[in-house]
mmCIF file of C-alpha atoms and ligand atoms in Angstrom:
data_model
loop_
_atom_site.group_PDB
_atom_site.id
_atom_site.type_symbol
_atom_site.label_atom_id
_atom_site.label_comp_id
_atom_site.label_asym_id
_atom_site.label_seq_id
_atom_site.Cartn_x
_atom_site.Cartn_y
_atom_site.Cartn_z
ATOM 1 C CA UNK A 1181 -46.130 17.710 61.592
ATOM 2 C CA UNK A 1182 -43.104 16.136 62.779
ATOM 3 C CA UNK A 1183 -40.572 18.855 64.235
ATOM 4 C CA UNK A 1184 -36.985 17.987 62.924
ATOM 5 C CA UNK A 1185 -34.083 19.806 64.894
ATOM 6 C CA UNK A 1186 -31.416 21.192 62.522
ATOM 7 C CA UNK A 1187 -28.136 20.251 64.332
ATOM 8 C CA UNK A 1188 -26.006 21.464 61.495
ATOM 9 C CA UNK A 1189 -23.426 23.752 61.743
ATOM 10 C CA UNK A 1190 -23.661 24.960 65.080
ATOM 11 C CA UNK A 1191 -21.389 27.931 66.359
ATOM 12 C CA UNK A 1192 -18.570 27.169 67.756
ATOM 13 C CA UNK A 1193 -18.180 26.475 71.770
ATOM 14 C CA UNK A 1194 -14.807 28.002 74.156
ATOM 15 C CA UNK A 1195 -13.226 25.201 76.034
ATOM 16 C CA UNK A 1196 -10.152 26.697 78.133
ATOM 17 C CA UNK A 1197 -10.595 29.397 76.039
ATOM 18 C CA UNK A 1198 -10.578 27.071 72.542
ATOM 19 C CA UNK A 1199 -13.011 27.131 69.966
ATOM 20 C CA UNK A 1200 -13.892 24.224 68.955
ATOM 21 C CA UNK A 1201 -16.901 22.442 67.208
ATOM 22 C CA UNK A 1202 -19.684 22.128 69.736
ATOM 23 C CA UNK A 1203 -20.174 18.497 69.549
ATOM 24 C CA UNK A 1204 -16.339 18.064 69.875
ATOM 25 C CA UNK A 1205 -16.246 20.686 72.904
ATOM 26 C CA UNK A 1206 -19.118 18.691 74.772
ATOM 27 C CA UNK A 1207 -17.031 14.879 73.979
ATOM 28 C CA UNK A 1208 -13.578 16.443 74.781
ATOM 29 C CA UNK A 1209 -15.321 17.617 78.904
ATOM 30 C CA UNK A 1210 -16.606 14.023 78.696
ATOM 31 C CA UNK A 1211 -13.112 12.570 78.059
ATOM 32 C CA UNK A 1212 -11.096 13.883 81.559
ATOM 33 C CA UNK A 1213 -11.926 10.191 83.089
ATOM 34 C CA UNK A 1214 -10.365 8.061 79.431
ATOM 35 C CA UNK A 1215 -7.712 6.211 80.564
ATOM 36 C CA UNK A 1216 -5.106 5.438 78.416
ATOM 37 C CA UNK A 1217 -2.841 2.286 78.380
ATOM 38 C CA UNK A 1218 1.092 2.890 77.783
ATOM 39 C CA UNK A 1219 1.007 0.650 74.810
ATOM 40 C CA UNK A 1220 -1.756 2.997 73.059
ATOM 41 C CA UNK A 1221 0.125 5.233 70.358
ATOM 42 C CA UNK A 1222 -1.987 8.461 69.730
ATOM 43 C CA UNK A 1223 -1.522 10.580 66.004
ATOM 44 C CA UNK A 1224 -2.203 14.131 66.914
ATOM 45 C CA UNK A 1225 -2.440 16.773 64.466
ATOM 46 C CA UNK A 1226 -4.095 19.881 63.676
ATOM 47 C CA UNK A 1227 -6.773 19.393 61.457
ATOM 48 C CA UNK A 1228 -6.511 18.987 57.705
ATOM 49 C CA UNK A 1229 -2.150 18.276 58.189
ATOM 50 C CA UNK A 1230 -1.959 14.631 57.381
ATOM 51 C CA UNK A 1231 -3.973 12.161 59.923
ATOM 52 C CA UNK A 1232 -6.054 9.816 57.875
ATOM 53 C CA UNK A 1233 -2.767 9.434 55.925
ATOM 54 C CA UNK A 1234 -0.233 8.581 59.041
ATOM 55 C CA UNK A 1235 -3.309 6.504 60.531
ATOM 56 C CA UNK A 1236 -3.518 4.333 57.394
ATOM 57 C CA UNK A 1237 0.035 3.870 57.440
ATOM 58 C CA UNK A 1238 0.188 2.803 60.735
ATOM 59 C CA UNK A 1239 -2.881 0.319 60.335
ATOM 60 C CA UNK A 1240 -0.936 -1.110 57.827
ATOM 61 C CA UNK A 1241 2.329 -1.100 59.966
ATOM 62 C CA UNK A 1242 0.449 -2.612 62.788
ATOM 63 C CA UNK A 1243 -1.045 -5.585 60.950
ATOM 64 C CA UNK A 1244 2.234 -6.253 59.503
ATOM 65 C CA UNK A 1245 1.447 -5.382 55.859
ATOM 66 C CA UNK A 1246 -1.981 -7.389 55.719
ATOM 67 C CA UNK A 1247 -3.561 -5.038 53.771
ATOM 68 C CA UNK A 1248 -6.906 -7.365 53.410
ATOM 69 C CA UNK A 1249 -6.861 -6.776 57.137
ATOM 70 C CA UNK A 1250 -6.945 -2.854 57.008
ATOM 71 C CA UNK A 1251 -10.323 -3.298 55.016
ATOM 72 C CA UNK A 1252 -11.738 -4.119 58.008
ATOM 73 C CA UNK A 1253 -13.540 -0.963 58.676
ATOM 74 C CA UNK A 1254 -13.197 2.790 57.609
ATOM 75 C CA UNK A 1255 -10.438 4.905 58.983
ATOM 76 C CA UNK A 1256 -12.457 6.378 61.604
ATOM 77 C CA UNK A 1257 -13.457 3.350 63.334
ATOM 78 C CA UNK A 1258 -9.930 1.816 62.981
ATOM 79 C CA UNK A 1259 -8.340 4.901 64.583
ATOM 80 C CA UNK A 1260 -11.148 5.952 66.898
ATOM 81 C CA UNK A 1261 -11.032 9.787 66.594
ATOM 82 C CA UNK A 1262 -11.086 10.685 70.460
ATOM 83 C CA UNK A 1263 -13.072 13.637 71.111
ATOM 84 C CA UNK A 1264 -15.542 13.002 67.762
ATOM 85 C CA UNK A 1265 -19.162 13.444 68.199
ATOM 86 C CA UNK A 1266 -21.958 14.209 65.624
ATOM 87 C CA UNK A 1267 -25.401 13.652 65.403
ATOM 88 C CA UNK A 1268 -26.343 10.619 63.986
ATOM 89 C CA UNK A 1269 -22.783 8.994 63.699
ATOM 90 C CA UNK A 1270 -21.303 6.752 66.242
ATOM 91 C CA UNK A 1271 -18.837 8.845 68.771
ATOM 92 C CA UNK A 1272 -15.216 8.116 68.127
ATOM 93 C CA UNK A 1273 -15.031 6.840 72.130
ATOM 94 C CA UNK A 1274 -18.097 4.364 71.514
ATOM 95 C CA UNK A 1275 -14.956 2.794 68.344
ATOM 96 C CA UNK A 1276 -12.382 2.914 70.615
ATOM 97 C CA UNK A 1277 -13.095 -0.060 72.364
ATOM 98 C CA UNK A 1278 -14.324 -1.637 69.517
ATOM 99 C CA UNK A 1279 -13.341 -4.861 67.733
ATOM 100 C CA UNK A 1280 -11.551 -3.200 64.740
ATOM 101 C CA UNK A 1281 -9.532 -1.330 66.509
ATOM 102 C CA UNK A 1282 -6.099 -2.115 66.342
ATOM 103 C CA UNK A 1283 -4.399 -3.924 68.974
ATOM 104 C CA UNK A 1284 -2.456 -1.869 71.157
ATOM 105 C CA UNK A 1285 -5.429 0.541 70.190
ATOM 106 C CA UNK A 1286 -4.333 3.421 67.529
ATOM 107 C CA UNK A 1287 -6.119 7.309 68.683
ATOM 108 C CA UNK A 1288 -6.271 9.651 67.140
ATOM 109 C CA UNK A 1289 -6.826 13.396 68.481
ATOM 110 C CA UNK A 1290 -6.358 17.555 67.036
ATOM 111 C CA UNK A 1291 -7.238 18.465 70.526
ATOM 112 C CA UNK A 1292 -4.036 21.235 71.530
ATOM 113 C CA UNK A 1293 -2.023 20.029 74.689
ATOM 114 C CA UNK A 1294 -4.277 21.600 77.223
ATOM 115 C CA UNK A 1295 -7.139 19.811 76.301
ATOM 116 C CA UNK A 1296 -5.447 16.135 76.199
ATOM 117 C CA UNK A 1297 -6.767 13.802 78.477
ATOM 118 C CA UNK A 1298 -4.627 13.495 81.196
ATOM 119 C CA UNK A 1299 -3.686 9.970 81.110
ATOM 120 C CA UNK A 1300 -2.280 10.016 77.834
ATOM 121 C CA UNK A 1301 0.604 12.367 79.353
ATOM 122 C CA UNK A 1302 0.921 10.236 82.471
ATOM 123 C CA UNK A 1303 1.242 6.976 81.083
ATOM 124 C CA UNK A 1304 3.853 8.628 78.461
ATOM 125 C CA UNK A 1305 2.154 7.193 75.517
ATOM 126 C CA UNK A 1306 4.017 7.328 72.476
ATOM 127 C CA UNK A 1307 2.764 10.450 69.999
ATOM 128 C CA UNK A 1308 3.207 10.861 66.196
ATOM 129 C CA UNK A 1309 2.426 14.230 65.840
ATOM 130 C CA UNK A 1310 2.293 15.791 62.042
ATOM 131 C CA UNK A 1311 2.173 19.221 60.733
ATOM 132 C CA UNK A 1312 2.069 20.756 57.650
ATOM 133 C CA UNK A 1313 2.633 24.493 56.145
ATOM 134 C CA UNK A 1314 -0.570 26.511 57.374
ATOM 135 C CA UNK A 1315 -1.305 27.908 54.033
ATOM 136 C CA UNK A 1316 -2.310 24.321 53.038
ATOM 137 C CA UNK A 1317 -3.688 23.458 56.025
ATOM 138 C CA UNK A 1318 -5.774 26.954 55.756
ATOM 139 C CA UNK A 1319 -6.708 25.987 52.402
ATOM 140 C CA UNK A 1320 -7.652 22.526 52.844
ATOM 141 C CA UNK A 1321 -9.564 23.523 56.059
ATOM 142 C CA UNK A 1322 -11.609 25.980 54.125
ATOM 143 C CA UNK A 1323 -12.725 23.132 51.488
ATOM 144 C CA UNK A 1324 -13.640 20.750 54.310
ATOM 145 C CA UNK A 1325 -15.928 23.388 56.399
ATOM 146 C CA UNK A 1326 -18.185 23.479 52.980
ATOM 147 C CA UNK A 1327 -18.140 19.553 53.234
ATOM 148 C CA UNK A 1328 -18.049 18.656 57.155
ATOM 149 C CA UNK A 1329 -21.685 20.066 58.305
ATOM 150 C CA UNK A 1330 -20.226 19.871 61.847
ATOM 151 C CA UNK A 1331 -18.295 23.140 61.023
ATOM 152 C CA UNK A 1332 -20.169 26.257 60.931
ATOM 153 C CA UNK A 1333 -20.384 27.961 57.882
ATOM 154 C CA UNK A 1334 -16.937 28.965 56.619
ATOM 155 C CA UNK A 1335 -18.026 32.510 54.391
ATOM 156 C CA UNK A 1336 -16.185 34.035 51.908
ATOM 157 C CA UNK A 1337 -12.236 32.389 51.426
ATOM 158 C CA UNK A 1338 -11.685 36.081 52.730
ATOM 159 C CA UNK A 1339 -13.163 36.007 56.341
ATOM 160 C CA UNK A 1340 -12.278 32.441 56.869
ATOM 161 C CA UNK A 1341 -8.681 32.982 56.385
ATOM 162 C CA UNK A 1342 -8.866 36.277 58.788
ATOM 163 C CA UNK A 1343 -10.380 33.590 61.348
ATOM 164 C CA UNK A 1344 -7.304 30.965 60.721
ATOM 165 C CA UNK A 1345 -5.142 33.737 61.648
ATOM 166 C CA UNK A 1346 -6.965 35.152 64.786
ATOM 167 C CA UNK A 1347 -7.183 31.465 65.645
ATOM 168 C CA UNK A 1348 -11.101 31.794 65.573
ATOM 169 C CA UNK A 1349 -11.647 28.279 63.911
ATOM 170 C CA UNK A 1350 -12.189 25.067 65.508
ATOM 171 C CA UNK A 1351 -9.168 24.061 67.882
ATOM 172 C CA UNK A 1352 -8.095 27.283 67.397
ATOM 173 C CA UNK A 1353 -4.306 28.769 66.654
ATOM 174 C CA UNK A 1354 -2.510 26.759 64.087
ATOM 175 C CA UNK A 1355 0.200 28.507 65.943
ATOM 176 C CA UNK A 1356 0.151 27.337 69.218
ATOM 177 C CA UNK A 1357 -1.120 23.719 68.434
ATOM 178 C CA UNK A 1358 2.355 23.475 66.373
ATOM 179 C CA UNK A 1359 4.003 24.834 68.864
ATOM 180 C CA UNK A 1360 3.026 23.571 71.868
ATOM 181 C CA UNK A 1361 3.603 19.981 70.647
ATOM 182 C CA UNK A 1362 6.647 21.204 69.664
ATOM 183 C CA UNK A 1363 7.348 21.459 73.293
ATOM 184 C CA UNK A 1364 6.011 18.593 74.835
ATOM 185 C CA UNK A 1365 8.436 16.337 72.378
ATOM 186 C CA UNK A 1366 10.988 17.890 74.484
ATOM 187 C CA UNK A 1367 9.680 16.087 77.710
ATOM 188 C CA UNK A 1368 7.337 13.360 76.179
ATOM 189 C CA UNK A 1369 7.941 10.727 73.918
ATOM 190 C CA UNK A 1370 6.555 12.797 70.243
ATOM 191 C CA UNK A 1371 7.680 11.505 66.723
ATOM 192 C CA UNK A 1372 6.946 15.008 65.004
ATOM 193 C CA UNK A 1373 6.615 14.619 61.435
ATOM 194 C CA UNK A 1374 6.273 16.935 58.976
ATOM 195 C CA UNK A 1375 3.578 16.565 55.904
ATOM 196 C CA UNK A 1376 5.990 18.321 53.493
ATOM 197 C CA UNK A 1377 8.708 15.709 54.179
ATOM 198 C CA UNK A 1378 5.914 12.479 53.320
ATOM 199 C CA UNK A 1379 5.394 13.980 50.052
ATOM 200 C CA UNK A 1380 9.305 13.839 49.783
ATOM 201 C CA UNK A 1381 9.947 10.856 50.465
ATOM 202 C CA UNK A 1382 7.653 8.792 52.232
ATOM 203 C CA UNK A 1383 9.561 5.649 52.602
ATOM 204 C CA UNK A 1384 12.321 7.745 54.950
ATOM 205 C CA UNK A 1385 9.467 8.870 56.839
ATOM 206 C CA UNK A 1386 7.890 5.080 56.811
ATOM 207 C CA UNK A 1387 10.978 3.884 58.403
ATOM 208 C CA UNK A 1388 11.394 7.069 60.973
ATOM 209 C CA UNK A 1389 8.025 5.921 62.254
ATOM 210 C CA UNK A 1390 9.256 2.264 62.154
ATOM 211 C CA UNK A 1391 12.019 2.932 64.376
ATOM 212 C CA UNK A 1392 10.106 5.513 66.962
ATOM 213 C CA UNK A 1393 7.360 2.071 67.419
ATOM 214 C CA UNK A 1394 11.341 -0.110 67.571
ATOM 215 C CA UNK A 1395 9.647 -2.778 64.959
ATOM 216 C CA UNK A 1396 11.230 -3.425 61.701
ATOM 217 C CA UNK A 1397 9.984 -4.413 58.559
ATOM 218 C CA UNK A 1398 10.732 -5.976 55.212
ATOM 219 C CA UNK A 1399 11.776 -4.024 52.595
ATOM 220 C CA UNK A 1400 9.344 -5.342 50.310
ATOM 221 C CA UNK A 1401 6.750 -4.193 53.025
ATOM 222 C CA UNK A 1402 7.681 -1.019 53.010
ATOM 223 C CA UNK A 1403 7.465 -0.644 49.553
ATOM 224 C CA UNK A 1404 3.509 -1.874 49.804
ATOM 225 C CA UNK A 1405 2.681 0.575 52.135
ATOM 226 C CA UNK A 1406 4.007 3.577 49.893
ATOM 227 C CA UNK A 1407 2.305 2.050 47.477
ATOM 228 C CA UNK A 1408 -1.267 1.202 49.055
ATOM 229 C CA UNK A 1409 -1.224 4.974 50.942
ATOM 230 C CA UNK A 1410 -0.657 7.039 48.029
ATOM 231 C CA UNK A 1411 -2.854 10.201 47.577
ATOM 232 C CA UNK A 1412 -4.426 7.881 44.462
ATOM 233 C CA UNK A 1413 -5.077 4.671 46.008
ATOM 234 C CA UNK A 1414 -6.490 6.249 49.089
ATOM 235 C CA UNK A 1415 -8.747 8.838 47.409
ATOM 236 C CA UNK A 1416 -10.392 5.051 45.905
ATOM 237 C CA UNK A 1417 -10.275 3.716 48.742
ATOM 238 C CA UNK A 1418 -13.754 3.575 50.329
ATOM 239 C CA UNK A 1419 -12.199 2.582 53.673
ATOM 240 C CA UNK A 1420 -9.900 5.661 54.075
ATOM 241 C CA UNK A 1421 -11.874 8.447 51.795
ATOM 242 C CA UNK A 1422 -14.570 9.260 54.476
ATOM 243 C CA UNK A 1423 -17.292 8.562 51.579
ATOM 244 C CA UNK A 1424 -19.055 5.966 54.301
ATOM 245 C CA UNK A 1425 -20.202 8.676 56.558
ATOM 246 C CA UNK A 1426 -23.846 9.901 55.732
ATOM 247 C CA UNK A 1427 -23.760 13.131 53.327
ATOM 248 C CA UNK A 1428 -25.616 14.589 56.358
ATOM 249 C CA UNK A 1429 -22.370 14.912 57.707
ATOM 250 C CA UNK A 1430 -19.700 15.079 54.921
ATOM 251 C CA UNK A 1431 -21.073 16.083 51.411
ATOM 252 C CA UNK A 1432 -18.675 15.184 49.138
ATOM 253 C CA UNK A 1433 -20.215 16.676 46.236
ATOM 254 C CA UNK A 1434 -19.252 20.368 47.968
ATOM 255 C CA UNK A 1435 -15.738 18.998 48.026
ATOM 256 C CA UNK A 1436 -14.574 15.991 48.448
ATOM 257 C CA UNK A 1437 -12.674 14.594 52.170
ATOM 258 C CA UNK A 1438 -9.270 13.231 49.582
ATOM 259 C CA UNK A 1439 -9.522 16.707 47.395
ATOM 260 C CA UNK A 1440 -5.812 17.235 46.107
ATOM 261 C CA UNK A 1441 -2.824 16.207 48.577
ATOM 262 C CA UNK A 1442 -0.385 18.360 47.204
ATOM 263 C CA UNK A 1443 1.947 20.990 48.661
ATOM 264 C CA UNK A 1444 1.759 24.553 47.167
ATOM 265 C CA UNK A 1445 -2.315 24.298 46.390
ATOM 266 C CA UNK A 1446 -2.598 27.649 48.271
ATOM 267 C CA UNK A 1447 -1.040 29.018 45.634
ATOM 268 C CA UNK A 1448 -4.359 28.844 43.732
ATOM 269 C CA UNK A 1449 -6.488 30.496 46.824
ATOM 270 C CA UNK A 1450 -4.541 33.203 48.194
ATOM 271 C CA UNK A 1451 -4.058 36.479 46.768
ATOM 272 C CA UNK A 1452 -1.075 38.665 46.360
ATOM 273 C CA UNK A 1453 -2.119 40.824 48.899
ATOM 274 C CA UNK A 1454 -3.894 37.820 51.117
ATOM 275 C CA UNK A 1455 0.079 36.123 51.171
ATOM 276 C CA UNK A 1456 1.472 39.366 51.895
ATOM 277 C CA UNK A 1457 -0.142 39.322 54.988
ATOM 278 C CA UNK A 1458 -0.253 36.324 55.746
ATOM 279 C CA UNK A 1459 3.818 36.180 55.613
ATOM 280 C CA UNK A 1460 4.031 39.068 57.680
ATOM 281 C CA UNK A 1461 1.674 37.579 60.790
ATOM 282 C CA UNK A 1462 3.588 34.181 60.173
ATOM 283 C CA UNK A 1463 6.878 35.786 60.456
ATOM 284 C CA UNK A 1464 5.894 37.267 63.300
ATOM 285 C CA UNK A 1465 4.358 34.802 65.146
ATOM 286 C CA UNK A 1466 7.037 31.837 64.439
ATOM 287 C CA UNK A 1467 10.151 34.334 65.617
ATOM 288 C CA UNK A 1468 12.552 32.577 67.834
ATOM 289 C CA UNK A 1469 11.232 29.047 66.945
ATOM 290 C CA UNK A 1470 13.131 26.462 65.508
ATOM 291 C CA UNK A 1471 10.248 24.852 63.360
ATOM 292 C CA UNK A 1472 10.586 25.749 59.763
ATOM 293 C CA UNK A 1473 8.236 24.914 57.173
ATOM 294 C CA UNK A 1474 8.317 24.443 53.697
ATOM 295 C CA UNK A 1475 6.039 26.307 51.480
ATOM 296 C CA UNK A 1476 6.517 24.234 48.878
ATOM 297 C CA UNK A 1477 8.417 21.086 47.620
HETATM 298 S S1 PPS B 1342 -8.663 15.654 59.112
HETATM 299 O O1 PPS B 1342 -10.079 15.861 58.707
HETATM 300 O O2 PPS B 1342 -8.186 16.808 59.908
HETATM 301 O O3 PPS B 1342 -8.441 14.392 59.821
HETATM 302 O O4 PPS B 1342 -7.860 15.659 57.746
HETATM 303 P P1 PPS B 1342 -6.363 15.143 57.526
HETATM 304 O O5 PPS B 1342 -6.392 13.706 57.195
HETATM 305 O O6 PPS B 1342 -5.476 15.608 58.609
HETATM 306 O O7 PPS B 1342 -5.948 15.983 56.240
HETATM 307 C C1 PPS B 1342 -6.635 15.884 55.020
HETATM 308 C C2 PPS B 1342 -5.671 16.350 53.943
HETATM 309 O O8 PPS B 1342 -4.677 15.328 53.763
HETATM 310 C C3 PPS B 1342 -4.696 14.917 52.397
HETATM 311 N N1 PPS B 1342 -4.321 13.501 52.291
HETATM 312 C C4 PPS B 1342 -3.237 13.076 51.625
HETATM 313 N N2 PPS B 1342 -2.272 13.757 50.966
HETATM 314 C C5 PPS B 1342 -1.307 13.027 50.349
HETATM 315 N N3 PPS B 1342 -1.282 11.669 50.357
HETATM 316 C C6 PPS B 1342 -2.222 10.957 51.004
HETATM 317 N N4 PPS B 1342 -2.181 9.631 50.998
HETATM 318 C C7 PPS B 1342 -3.258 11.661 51.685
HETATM 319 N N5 PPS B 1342 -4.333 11.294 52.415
HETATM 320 C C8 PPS B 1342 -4.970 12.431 52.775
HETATM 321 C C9 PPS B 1342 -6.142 15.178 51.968
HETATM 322 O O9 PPS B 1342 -6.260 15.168 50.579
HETATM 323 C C10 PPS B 1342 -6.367 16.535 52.602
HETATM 324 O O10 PPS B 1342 -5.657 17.569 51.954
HETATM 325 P P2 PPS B 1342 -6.278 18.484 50.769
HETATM 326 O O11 PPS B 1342 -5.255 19.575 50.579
HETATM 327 O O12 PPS B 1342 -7.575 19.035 51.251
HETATM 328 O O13 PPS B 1342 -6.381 17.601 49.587
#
């Protein structure tokens, strides 16, 4: 009989003291030798805040409204996803080089500051970080560990939302990943963009980004992109929904990658009590920063 190793959800593994998804932990101590170009633009976030949709807009950006041309190849391969590695599915490092990749080459990383390969701060390569309001993010991170089989096994809503807060979840304190990007746009060149404010009004935001890259657009291109990134088009989309990975990996029938892009679904998760609590550590832990978030919109 055949022996078949289970390399699902394996426990998470401390780099610099960060959890992080063992596969991802193992690519990210491969990654100190990348070497990054000064033309490469990297979208950093932590996870579940708004990536796939800033990388899809600036696909779209970057092959000047072509939108045939950002059918090329899923998100993932597009916007190699630098410290990815799974079992069965190509590492994000083996895309980055790749032929669909855009050209200067779009990364994309949730690895916090201390874990960023070097080169990326030395050659000051431009960064559009995003963040959204952690009770969506904690949310929509809950829903993906019961789809992503990379993550180990989230529990009850309960116990993973204790781990959110202790920062015991892969790439650890929503806190300090906010935060310490926060920072670094003081001394580095970060666009930091908030997920709340695209679901405002995403054409303001489309034209912030367009002026941090110092490229301009047509009107009439700008209106195309709203369009052809909305939550709708891109939950179709088989090129930016994630449905071409193996269910191995992402079972969409547990929840699906494009579930509800909306601000406020916590609402529908958390307790009284749980955002009692949960407003109390926030308050805490945000005092004497200027970042505000919005809980809803
Ligand atoms: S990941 O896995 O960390 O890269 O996920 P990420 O792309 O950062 O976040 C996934 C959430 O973003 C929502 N999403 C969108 N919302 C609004 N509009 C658009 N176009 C869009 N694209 C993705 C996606 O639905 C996930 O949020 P939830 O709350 O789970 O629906």
């Amino acid at each position: 009989m055949e022996l078949v190793q289970d390399t699902s959800r394996p426990p998470l593994k401390y780099l610099k003291g960060i959890p992080m998804v063992k596969y991802f932990a193992e690519a990210t101590e491969t990654l100190q030798n990348f070497q990054a170009f000064p033309d490469d633009l990297l979208v950093s976030t932590y996870p579940k805040s708004g990536t796939t949709w800033v990388s899809e807009i600036l696909d779209v950006i970057y092959q000047g409204g072509d939108l045939e041309k950002c059918r090329r190849a899923p998100i993932y391969i597009r916007v190699p996803f630098l410290e990815f590695k799974s079992p069965g599915v190509p590492s994000g490092m083996s895309s980055s080089s790749g032929k669909y990749t855009a050209t200067p080459p779009l990364l994309k990383t949730h690895l916090p500051v201390s874990l960023v390969p070097q080169s990326l701060l030395h050659q000051k390569v431009k960064v559009i970080y995003v963040a959204c309001n952690p009770k969506d993010v904690a949310v929509s991170y809950y829903n993906f560990h019961n789809m992503a089989k990379v993550h180990p096994d989230p529990g009850t809503w309960d116990s993973f939302l204790e781990k959110f807060m202790d920062g015991k979840v892969s790439y650890g304190s929503w806190y300090q990943h906010v935060k310490e990007w926060w920072e670094l746009s003081r001394s580095h060149p970060v666009l930091y963009l908030f997920y709340e404010d695209m679901k405002e009004n995403l054409k303001r935001e489309i034209r912030k980004i367009l002026g941090f890259l110092g490229c301009s657009l047509p009107e009439e291109i700008v209106d195309l992109i709203e369009q052809h990134t909305s939550f709708k088009k891109m939950k179709e989309n088989p090129m930016t929904n994630y449905t071409t990975l193996p269910s191995h990996h992402m079972d969409h029938s547990a929840s699906p990658f494009m579930r509800k892009g909306i601000i406020g679904d916590w609402k529908n998760t958390f307790t009284v009590a749980q955002n009692e609590r949960f407003d109390a550590h926030y308050a805490k832990k945000m005092a004497g920063y200027d970042l505000n978030f919005r809980w809803q919109v």
